[in-house]
PDB file of C-alpha atoms in Angstrom:
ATOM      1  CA  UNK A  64     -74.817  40.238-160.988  1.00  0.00           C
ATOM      2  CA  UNK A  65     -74.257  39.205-157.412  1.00  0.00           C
ATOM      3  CA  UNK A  66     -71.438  36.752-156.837  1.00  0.00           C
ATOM      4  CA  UNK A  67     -73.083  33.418-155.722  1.00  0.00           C
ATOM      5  CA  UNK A  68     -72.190  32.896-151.884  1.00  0.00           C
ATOM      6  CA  UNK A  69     -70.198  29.860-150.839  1.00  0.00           C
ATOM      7  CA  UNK A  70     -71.772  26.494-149.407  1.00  0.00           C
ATOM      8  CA  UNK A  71     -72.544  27.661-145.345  1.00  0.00           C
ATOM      9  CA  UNK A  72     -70.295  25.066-144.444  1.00  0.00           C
ATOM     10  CA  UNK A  73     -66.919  26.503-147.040  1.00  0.00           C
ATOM     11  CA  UNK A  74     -64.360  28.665-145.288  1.00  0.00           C
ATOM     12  CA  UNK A  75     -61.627  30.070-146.572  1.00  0.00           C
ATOM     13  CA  UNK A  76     -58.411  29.550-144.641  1.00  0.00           C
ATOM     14  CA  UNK A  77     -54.323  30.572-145.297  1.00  0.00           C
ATOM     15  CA  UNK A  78     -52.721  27.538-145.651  1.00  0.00           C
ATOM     16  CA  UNK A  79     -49.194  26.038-145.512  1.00  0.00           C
ATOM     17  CA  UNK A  80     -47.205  23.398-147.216  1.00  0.00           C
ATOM     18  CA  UNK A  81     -48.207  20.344-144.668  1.00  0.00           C
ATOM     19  CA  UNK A  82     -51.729  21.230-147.114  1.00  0.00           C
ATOM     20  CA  UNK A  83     -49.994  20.159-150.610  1.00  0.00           C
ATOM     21  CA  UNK A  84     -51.665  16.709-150.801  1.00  0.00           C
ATOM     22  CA  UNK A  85     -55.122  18.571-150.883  1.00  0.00           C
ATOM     23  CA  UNK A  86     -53.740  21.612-153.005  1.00  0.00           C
ATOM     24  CA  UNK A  87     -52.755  18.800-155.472  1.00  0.00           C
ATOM     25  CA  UNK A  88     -56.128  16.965-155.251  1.00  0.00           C
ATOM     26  CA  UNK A  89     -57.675  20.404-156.410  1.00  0.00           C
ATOM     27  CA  UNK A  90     -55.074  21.464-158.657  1.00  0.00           C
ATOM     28  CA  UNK A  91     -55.469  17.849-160.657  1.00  0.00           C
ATOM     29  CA  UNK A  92     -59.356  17.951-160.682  1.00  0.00           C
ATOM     30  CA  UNK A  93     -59.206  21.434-161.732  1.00  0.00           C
ATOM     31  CA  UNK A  94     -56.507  21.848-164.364  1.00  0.00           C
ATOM     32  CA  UNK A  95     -55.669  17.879-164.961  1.00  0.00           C
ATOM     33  CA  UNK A  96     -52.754  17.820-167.752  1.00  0.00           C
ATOM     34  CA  UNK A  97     -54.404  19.442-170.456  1.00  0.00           C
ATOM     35  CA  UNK A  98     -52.871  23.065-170.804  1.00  0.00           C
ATOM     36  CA  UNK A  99     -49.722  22.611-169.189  1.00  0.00           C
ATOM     37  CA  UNK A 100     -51.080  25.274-166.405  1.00  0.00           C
ATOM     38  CA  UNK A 101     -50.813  23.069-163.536  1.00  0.00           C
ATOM     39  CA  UNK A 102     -47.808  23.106-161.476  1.00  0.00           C
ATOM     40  CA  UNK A 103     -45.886  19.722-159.373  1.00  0.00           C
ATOM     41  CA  UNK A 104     -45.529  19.331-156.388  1.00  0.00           C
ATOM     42  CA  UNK A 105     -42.249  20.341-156.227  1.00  0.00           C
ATOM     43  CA  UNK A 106     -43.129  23.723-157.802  1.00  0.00           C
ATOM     44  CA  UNK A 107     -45.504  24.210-154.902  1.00  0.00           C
ATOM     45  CA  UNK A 108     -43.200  23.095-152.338  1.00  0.00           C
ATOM     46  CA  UNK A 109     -40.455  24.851-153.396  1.00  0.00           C
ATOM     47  CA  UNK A 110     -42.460  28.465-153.380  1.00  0.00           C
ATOM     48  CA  UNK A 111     -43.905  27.674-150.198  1.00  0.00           C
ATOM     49  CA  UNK A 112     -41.275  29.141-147.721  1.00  0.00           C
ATOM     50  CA  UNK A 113     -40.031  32.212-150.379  1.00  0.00           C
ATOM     51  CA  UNK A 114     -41.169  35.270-148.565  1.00  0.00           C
ATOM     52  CA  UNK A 115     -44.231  37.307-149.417  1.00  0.00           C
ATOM     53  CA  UNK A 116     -45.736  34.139-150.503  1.00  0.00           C
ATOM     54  CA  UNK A 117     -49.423  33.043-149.363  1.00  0.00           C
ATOM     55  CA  UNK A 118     -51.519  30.144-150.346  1.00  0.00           C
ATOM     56  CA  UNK A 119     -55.029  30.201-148.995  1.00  0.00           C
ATOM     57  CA  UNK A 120     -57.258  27.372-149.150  1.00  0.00           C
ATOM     58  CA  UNK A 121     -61.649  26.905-149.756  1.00  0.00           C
ATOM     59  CA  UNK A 122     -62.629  23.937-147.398  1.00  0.00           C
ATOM     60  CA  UNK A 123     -66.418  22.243-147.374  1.00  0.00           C
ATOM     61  CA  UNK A 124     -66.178  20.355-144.312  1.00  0.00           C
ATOM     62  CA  UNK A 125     -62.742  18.593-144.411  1.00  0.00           C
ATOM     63  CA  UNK A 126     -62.648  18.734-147.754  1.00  0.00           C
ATOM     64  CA  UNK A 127     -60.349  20.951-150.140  1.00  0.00           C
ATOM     65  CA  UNK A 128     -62.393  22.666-152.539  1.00  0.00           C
ATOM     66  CA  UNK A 129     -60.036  25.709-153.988  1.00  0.00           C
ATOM     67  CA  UNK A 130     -57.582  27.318-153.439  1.00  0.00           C
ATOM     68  CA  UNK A 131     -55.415  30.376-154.645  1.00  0.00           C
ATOM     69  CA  UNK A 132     -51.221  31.122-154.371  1.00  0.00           C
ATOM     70  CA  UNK A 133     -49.733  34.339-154.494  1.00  0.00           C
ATOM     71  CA  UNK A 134     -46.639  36.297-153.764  1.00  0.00           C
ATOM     72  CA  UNK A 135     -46.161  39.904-153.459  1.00  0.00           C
ATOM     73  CA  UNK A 136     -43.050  41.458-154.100  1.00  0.00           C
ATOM     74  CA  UNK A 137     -42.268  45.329-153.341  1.00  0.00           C
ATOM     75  CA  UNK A 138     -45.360  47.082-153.806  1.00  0.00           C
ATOM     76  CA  UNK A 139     -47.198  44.171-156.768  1.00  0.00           C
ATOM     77  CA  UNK A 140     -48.641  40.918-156.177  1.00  0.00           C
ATOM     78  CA  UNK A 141     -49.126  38.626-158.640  1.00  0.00           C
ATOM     79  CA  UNK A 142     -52.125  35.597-158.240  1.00  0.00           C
ATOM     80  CA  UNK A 143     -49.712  32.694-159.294  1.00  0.00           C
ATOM     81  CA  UNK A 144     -52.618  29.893-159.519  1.00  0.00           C
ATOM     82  CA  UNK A 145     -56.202  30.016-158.734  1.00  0.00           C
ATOM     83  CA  UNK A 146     -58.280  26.829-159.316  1.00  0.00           C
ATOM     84  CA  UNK A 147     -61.711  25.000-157.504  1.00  0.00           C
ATOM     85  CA  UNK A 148     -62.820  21.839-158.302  1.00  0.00           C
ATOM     86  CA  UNK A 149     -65.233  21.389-161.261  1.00  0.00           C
ATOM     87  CA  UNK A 150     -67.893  20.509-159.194  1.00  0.00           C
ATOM     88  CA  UNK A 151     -67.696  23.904-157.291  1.00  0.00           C
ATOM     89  CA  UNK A 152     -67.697  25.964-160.025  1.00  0.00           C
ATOM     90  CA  UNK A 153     -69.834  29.034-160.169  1.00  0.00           C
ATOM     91  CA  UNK A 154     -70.523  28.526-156.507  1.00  0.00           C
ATOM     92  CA  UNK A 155     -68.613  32.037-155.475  1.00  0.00           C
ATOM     93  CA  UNK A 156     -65.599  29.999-154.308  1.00  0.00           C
ATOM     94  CA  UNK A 157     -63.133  31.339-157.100  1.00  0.00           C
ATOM     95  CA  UNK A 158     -64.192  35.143-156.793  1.00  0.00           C
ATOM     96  CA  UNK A 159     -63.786  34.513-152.905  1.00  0.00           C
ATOM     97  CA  UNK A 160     -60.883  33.230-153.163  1.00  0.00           C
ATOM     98  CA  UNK A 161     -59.826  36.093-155.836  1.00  0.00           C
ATOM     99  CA  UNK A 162     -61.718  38.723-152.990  1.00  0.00           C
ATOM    100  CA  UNK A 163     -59.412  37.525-150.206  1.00  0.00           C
ATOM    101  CA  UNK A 164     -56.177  37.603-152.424  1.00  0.00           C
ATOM    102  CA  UNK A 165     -57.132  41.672-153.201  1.00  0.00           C
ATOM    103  CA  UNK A 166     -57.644  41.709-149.079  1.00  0.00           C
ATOM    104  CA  UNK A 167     -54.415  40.198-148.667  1.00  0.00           C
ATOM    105  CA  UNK A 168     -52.304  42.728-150.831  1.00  0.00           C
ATOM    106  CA  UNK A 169     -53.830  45.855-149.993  1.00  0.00           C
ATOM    107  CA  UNK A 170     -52.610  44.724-146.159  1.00  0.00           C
ATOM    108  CA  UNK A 171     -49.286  44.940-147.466  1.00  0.00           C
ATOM    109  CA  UNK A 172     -50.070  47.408-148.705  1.00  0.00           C
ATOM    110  CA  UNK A 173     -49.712  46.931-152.716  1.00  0.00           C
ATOM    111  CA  UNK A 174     -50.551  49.530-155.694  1.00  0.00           C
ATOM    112  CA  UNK A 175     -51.327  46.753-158.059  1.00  0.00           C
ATOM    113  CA  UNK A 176     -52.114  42.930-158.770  1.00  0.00           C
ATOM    114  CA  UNK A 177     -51.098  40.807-162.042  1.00  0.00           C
ATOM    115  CA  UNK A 178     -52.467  37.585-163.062  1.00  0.00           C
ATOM    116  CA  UNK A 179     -51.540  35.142-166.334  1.00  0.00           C
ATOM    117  CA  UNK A 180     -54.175  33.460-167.477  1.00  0.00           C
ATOM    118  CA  UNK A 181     -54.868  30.871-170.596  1.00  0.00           C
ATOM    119  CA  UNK A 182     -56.335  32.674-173.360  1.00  0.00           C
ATOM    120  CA  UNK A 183     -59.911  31.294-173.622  1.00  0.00           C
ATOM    121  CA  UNK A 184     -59.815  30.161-169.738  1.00  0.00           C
ATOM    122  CA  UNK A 185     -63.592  30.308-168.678  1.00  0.00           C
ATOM    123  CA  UNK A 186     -62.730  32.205-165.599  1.00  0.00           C
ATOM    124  CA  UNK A 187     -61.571  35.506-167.431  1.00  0.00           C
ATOM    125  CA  UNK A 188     -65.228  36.686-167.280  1.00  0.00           C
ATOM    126  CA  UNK A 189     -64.610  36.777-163.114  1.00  0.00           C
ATOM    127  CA  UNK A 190     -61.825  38.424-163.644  1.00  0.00           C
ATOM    128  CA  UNK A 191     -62.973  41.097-165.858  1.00  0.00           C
ATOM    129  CA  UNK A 192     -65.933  41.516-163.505  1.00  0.00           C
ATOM    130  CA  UNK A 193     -63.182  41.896-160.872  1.00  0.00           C
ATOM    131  CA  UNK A 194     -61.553  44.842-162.261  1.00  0.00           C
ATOM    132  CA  UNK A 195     -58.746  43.202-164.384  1.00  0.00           C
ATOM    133  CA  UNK A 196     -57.623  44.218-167.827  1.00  0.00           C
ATOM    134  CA  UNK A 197     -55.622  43.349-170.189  1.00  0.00           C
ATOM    135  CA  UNK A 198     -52.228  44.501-170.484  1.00  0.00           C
ATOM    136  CA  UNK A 199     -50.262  42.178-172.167  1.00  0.00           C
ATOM    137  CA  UNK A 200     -50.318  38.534-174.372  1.00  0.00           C
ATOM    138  CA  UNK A 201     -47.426  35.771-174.561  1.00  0.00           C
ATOM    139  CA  UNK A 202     -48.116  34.169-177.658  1.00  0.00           C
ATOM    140  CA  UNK A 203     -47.590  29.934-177.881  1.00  0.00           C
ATOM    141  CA  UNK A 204     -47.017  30.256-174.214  1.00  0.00           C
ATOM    142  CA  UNK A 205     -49.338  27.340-172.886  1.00  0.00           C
ATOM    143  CA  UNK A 206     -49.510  23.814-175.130  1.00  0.00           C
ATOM    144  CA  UNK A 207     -52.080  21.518-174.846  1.00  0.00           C
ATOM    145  CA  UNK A 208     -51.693  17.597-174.931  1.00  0.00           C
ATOM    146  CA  UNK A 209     -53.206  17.514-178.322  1.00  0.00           C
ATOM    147  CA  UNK A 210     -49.947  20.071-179.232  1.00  0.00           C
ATOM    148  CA  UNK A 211     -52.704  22.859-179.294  1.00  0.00           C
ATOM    149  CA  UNK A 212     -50.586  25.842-178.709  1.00  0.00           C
ATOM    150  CA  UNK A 213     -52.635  28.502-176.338  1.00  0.00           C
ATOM    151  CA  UNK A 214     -51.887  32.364-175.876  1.00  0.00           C
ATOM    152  CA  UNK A 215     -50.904  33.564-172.346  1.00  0.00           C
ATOM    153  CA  UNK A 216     -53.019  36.884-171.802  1.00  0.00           C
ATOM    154  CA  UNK A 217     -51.372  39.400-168.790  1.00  0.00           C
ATOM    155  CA  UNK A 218     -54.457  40.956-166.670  1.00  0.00           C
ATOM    156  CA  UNK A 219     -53.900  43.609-164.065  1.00  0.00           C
ATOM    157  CA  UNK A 220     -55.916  45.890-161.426  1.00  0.00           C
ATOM    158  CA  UNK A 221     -54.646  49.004-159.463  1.00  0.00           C
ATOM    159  CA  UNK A 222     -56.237  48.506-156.262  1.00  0.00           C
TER     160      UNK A 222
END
């Protein structure tokens, strides 16, 4: 199946830490507090600066509508966070986002990518599609509000 292309007007952009307020307007529309997967603001601004480290937005107009943060160290990268807003979902912006981070490392160039994702996260079906697999599970690692705990599930690529 064909990846759904983005709104004309989306672009995706490398962006910096003066773009944190609309990383965290994404990040709490997309994740709110109900895994424990999103990460503060001073998480993201601390990261920021470390080397290897890229965060790449989605715009629509002026508006923030993903975005994706990743560092690469030696010859891995790992996607740290991906998220779009809810009401972009299953527009293409995600597996763009996840198609510029693969452009990005193989510029570096890097042998292979990691991710973390929630077990049960709706997005592992793009990343499947996108050539990860499983290769390893953190058990408890996420907890929900409710005190839900949720398996972490490792997913890599060779690219």
């Amino acid at each position: 199946m064909a990846t759904p292309a983005l709104h004309p007007s989306a672009r995706i952009e490398r962006g910096s830490s003066s773009h944190l307020d609309a990383v965290m307007t994404v990040m709490d529309s997309a994740f709110g507090n109900r895994f424990g997967e999103a990460w503060t603001r001073s998480q993201l601004s601390g990261i920021l600066p470390m080397a290897g480290v890229i965060l790449t937005l989605a715009w629509d107009g002026a508006d923030a509508i993903g975005f994706a943060l990743s560092r690469t160290v030696a010859d891995e990268a790992e996607l740290l966070l991906i998220a779009v807003r809810p009401d972009r979902h299953r527009q293409g912006v995600g597996r763009q986002l996840l198609d510029q981070f693969f452009d990005d490392a193989q510029a570096r160039p890097v042998a292979r990518v990691h991710l973390e994702v929630r077990d049960g996260n709706p997005a592992m079906g793009m990343y499947h599609s996108a050539g990860f697999a499983p290769v390893g599970r953190r058990q408890n690692y996420y907890r929900g509000t409710d005190g839900q705990s949720f398996d972490a599930i490792t997913l890599a690529r060779t690219l």
